[in-house]
GROMACS .gro file of N, CA and C in nm:
model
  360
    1UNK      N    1 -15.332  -4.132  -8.023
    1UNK     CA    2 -15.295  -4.212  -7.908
    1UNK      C    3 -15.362  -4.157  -7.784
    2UNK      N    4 -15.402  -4.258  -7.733
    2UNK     CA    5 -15.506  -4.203  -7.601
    2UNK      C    6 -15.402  -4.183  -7.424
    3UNK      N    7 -15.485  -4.166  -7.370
    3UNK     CA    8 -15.358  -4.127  -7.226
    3UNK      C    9 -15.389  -4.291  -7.180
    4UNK      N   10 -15.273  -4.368  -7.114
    4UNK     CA   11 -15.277  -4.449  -7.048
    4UNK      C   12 -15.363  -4.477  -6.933
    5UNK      N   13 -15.348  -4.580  -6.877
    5UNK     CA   14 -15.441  -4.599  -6.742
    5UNK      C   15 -15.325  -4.528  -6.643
    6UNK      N   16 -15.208  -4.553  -6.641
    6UNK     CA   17 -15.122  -4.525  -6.500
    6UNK      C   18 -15.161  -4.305  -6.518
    7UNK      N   19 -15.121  -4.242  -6.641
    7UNK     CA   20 -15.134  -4.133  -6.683
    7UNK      C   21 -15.306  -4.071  -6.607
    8UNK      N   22 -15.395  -4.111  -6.675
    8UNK     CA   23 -15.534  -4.118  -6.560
    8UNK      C   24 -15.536  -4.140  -6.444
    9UNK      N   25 -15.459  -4.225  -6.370
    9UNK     CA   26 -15.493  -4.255  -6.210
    9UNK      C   27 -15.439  -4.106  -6.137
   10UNK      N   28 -15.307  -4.076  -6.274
   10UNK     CA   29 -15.149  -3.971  -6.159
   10UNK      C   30 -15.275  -3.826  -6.172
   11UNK      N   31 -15.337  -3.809  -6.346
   11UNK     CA   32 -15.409  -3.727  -6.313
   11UNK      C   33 -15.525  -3.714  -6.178
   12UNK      N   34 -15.623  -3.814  -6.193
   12UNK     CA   35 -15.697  -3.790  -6.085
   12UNK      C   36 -15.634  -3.774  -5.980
   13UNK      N   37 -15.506  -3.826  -5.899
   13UNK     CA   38 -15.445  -3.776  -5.759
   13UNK      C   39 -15.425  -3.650  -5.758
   14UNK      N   40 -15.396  -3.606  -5.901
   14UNK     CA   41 -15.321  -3.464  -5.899
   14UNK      C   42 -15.466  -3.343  -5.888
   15UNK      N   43 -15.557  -3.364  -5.909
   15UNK     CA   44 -15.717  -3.337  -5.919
   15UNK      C   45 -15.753  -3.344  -5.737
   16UNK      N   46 -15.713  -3.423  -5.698
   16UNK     CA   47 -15.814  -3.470  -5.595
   16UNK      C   48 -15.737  -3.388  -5.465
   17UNK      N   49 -15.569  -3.377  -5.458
   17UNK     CA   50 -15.458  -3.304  -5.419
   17UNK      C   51 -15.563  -3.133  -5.437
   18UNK      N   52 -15.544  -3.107  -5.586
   18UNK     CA   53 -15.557  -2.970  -5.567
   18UNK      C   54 -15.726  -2.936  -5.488
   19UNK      N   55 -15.783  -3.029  -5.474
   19UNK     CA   56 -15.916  -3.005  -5.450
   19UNK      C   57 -15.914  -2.976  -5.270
   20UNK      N   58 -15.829  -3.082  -5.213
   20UNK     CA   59 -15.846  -3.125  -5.083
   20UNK      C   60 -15.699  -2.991  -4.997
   21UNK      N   61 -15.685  -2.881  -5.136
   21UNK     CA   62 -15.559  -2.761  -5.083
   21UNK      C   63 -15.661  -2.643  -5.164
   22UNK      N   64 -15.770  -2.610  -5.101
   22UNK     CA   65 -15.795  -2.525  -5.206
   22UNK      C   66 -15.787  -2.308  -5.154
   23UNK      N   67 -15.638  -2.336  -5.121
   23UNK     CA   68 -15.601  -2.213  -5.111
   23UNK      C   69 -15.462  -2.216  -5.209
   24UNK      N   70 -15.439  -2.133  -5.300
   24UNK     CA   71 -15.358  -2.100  -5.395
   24UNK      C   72 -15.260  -2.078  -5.384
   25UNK      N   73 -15.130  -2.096  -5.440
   25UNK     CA   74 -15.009  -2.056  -5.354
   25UNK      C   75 -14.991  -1.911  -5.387
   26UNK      N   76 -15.077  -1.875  -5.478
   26UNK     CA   77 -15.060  -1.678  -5.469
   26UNK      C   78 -15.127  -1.632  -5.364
   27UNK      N   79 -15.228  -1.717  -5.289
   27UNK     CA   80 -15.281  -1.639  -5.187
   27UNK      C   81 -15.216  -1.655  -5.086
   28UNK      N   82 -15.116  -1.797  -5.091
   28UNK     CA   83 -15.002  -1.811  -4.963
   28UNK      C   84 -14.929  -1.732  -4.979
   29UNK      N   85 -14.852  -1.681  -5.104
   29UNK     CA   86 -14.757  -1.555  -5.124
   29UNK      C   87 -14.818  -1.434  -5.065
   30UNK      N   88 -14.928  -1.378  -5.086
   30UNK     CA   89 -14.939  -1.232  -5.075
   30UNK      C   90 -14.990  -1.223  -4.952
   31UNK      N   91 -14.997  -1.346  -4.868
   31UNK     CA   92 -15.081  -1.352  -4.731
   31UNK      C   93 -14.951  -1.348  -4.642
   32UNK      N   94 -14.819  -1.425  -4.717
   32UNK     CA   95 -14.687  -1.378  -4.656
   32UNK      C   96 -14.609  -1.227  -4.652
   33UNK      N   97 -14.646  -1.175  -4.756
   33UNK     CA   98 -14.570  -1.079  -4.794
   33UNK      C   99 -14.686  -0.916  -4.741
   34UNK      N  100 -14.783  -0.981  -4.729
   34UNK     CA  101 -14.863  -0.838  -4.653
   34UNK      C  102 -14.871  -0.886  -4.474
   35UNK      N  103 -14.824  -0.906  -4.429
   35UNK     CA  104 -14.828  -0.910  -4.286
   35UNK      C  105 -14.712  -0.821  -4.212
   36UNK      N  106 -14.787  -0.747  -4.117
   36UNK     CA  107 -14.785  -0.663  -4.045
   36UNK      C  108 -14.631  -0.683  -3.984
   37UNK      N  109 -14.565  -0.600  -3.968
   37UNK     CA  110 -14.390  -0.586  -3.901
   37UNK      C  111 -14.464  -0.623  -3.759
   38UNK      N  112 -14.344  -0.681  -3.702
   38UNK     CA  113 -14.356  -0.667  -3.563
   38UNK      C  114 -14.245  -0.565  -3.511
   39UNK      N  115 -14.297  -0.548  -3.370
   39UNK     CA  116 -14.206  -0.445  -3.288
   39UNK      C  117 -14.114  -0.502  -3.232
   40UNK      N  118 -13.964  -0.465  -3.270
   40UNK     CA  119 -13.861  -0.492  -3.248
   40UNK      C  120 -13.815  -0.558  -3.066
   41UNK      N  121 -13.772  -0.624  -3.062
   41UNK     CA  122 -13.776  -0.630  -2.888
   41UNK      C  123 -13.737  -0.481  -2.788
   42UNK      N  124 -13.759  -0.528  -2.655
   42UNK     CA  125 -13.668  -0.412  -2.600
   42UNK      C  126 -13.530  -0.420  -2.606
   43UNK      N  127 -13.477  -0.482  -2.631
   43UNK     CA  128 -13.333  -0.495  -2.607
   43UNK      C  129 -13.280  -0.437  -2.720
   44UNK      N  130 -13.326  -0.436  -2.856
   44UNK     CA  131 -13.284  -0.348  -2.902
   44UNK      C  132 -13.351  -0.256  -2.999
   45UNK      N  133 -13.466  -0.202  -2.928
   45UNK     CA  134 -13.528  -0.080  -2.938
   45UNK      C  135 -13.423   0.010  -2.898
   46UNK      N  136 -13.393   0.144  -2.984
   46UNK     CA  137 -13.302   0.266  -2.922
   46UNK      C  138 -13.404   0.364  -2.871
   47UNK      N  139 -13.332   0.393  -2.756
   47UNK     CA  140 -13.396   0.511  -2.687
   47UNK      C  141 -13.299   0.665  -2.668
   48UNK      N  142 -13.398   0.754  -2.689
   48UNK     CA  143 -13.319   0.895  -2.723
   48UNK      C  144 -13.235   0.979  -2.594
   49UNK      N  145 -13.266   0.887  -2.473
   49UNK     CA  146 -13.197   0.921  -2.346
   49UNK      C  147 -13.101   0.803  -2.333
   50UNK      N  148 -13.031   0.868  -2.280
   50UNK     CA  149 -12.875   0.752  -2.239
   50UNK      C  150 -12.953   0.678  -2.114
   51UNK      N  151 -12.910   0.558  -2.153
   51UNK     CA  152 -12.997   0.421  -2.069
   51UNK      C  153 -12.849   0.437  -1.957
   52UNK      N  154 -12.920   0.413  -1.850
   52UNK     CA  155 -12.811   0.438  -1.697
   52UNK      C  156 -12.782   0.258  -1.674
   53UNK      N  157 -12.710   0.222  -1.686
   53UNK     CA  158 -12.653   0.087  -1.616
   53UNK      C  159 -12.743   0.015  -1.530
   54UNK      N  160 -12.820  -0.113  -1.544
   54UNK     CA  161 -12.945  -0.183  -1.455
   54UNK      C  162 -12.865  -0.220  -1.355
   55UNK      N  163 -12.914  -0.198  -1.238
   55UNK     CA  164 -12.842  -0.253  -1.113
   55UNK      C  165 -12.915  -0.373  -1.089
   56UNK      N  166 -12.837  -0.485  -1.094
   56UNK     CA  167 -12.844  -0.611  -1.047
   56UNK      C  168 -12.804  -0.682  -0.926
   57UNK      N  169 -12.877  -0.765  -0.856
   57UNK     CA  170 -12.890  -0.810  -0.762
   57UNK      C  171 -12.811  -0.958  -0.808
   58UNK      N  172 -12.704  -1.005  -0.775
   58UNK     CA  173 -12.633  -1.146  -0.840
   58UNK      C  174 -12.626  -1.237  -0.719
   59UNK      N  175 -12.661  -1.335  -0.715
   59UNK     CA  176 -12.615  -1.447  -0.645
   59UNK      C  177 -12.534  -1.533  -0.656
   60UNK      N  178 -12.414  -1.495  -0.548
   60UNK     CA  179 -12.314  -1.516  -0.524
   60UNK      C  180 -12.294  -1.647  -0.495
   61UNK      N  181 -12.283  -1.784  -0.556
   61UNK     CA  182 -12.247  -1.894  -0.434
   61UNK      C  183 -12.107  -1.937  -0.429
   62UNK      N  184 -12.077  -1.945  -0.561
   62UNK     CA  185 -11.910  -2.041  -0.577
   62UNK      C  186 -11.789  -1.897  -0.595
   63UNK      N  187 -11.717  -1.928  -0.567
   63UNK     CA  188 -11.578  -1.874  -0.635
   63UNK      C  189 -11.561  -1.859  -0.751
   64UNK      N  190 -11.591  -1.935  -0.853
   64UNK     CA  191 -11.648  -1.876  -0.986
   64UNK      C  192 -11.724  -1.782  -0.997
   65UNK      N  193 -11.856  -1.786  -0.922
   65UNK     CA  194 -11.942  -1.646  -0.955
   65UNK      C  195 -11.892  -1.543  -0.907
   66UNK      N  196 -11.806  -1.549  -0.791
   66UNK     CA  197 -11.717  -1.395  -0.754
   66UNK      C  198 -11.613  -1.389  -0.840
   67UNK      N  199 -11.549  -1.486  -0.926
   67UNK     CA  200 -11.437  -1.442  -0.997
   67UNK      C  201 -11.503  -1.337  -1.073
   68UNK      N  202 -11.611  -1.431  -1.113
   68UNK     CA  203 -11.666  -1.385  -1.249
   68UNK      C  204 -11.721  -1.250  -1.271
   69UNK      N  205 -11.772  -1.200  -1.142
   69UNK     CA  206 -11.817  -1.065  -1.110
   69UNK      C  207 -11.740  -0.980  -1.109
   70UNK      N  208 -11.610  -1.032  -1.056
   70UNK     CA  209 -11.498  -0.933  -1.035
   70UNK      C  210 -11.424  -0.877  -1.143
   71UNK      N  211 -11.436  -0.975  -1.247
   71UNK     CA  212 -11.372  -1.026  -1.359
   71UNK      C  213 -11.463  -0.879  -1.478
   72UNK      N  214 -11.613  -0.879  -1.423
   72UNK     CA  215 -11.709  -0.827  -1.518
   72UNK      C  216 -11.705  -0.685  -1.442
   73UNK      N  217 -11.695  -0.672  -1.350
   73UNK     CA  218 -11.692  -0.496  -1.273
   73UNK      C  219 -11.564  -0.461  -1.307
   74UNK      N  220 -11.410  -0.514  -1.316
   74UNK     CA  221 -11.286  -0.490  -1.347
   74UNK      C  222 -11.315  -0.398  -1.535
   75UNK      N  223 -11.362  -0.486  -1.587
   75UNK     CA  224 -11.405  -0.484  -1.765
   75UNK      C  225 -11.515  -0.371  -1.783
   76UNK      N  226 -11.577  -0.352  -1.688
   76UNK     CA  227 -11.685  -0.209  -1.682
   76UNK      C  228 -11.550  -0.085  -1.655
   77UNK      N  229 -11.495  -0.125  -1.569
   77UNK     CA  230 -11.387  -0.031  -1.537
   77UNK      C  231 -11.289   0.028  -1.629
   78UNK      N  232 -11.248  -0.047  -1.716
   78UNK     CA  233 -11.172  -0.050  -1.797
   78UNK      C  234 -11.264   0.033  -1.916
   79UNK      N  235 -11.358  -0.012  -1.970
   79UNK     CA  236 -11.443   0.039  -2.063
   79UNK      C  237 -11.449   0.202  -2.078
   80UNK      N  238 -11.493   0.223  -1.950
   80UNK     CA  239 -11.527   0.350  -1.916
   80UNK      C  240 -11.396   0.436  -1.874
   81UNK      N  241 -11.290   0.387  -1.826
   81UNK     CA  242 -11.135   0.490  -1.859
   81UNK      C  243 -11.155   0.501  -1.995
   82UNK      N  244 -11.141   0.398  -2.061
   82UNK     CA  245 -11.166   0.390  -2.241
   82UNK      C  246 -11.204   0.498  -2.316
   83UNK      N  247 -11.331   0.535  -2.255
   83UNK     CA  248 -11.440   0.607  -2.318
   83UNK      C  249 -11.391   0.753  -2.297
   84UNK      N  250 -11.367   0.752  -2.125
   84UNK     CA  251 -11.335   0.913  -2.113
   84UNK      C  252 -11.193   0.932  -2.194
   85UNK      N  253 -11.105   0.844  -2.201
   85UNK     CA  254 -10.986   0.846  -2.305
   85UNK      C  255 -11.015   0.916  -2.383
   86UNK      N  256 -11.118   0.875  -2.486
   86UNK     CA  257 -11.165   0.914  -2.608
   86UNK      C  258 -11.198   0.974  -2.616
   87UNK      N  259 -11.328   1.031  -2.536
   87UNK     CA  260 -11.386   1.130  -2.498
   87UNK      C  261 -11.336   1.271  -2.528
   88UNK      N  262 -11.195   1.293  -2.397
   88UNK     CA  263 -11.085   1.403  -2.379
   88UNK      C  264 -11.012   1.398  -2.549
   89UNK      N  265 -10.972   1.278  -2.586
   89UNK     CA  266 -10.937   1.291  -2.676
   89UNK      C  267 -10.980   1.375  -2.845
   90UNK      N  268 -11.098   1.364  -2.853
   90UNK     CA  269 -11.184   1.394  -2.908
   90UNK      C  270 -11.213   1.618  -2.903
   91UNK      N  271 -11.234   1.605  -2.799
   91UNK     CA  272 -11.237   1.733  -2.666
   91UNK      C  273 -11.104   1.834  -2.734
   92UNK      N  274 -11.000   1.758  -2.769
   92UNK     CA  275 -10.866   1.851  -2.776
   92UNK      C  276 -10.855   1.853  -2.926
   93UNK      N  277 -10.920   1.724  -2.993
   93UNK     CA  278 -10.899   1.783  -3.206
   93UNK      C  279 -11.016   1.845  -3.171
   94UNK      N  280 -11.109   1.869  -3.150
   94UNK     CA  281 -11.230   1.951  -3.170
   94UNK      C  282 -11.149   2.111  -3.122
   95UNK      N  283 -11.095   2.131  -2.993
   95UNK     CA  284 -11.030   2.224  -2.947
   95UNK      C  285 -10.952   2.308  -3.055
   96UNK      N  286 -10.854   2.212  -3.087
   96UNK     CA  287 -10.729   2.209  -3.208
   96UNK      C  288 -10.817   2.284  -3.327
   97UNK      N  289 -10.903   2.237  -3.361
   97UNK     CA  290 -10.991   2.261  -3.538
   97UNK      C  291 -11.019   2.409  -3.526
   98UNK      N  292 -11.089   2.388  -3.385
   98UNK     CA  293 -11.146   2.565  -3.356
   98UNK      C  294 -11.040   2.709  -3.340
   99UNK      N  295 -10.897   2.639  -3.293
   99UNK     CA  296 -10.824   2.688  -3.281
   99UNK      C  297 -10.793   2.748  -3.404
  100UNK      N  298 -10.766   2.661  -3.505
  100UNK     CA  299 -10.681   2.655  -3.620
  100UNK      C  300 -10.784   2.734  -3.719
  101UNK      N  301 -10.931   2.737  -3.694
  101UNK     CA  302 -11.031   2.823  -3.763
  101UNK      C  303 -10.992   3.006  -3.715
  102UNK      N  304 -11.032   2.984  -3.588
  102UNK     CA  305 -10.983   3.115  -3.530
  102UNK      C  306 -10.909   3.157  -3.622
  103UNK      N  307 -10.774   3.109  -3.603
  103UNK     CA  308 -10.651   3.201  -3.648
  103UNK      C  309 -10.664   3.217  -3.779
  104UNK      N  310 -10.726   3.142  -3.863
  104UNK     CA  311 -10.758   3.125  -4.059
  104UNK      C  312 -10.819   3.259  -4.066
  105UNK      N  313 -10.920   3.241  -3.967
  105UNK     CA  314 -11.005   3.371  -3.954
  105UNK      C  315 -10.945   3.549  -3.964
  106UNK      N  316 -10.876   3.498  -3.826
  106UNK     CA  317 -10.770   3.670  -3.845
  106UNK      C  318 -10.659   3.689  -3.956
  107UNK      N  319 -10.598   3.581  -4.019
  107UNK     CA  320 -10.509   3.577  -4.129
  107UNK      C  321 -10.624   3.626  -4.223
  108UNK      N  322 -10.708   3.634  -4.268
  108UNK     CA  323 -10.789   3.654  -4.372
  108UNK      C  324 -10.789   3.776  -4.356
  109UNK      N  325 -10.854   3.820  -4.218
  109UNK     CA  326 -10.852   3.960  -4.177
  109UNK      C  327 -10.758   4.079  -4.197
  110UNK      N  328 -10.631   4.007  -4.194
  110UNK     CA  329 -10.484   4.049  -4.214
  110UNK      C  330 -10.452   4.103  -4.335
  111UNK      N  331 -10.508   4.023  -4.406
  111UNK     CA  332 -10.440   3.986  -4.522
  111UNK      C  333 -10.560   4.079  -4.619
  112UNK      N  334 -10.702   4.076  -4.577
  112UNK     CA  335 -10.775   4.187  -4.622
  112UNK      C  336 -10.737   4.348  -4.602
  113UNK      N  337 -10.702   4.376  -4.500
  113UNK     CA  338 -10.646   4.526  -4.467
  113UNK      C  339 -10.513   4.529  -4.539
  114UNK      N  340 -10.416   4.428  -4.553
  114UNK     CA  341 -10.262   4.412  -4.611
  114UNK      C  342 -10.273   4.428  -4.813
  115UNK      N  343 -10.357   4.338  -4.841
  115UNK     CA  344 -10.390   4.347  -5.010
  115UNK      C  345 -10.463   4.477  -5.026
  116UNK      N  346 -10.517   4.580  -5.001
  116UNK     CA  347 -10.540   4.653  -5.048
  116UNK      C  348 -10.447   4.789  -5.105
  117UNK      N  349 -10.354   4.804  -4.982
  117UNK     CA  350 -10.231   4.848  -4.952
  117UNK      C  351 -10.151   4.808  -5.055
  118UNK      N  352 -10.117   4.716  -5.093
  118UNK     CA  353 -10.077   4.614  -5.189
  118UNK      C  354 -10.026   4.668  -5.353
  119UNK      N  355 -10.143   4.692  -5.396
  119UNK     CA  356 -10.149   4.734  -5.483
  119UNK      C  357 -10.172   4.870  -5.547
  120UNK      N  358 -10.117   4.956  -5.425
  120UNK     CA  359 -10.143   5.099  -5.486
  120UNK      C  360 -10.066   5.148  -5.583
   0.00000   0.00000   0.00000
């Protein structure tokens, strides 16, 4: 049995298609998959120095934009009690640990001069 006429026409489109694309889709793959990273934006690039707060210049017109400022300097305020909260907090188990090493320390000490004694 021979191929039809409709079977011949779909071939030749399918012929004439790959002729009129003649880049491969493996060369579209590996032409995707080898391209170069880009560099992350600044915004969130990390930097190894503590970034200081951008001072901004805001224009003020409505009562909204002063709420809103007030609203956003109040919430900076708050943040930063926050932080030193934590901060101190932090400050006194670190304190506490060293404390509690110390003394492990001289109990050992103790207890080395005490066990020998011990067992005479």
């Amino acid at each position: 049995m021979g191929k039809s006429k409709i079977d011949k026409e779909n071939a030749n489109v399918a012929n004439e298609e790959h002729k009129a694309n003649p880049t491969p889709p493996i060369l579209k793959l590996q032409s995707f998959f080898n391209q170069k990273p880009q560099a992350a934006p600044l915004e969130t690039r990390e930097t190894p120095q503590k970034q200081k707060p951008a001072e901004r210049e805001l224009n003020l017109q409505s009562t909204t934009d002063f709420l809103l400022a007030a609203i956003l300097e109040e919430l900076q305020k708050q943040n930063m009690l926050l932080l030193m909260k934590q901060m101190a907090k932090q400050a006194k188990e670190e304190a506490k640990e060293q404390a509690a090493a110390e003394e492990q320390a001289r109990d050992d000490e103790r207890f080395a001069g005490i066990s020998s004694s011990m067992y005479l």
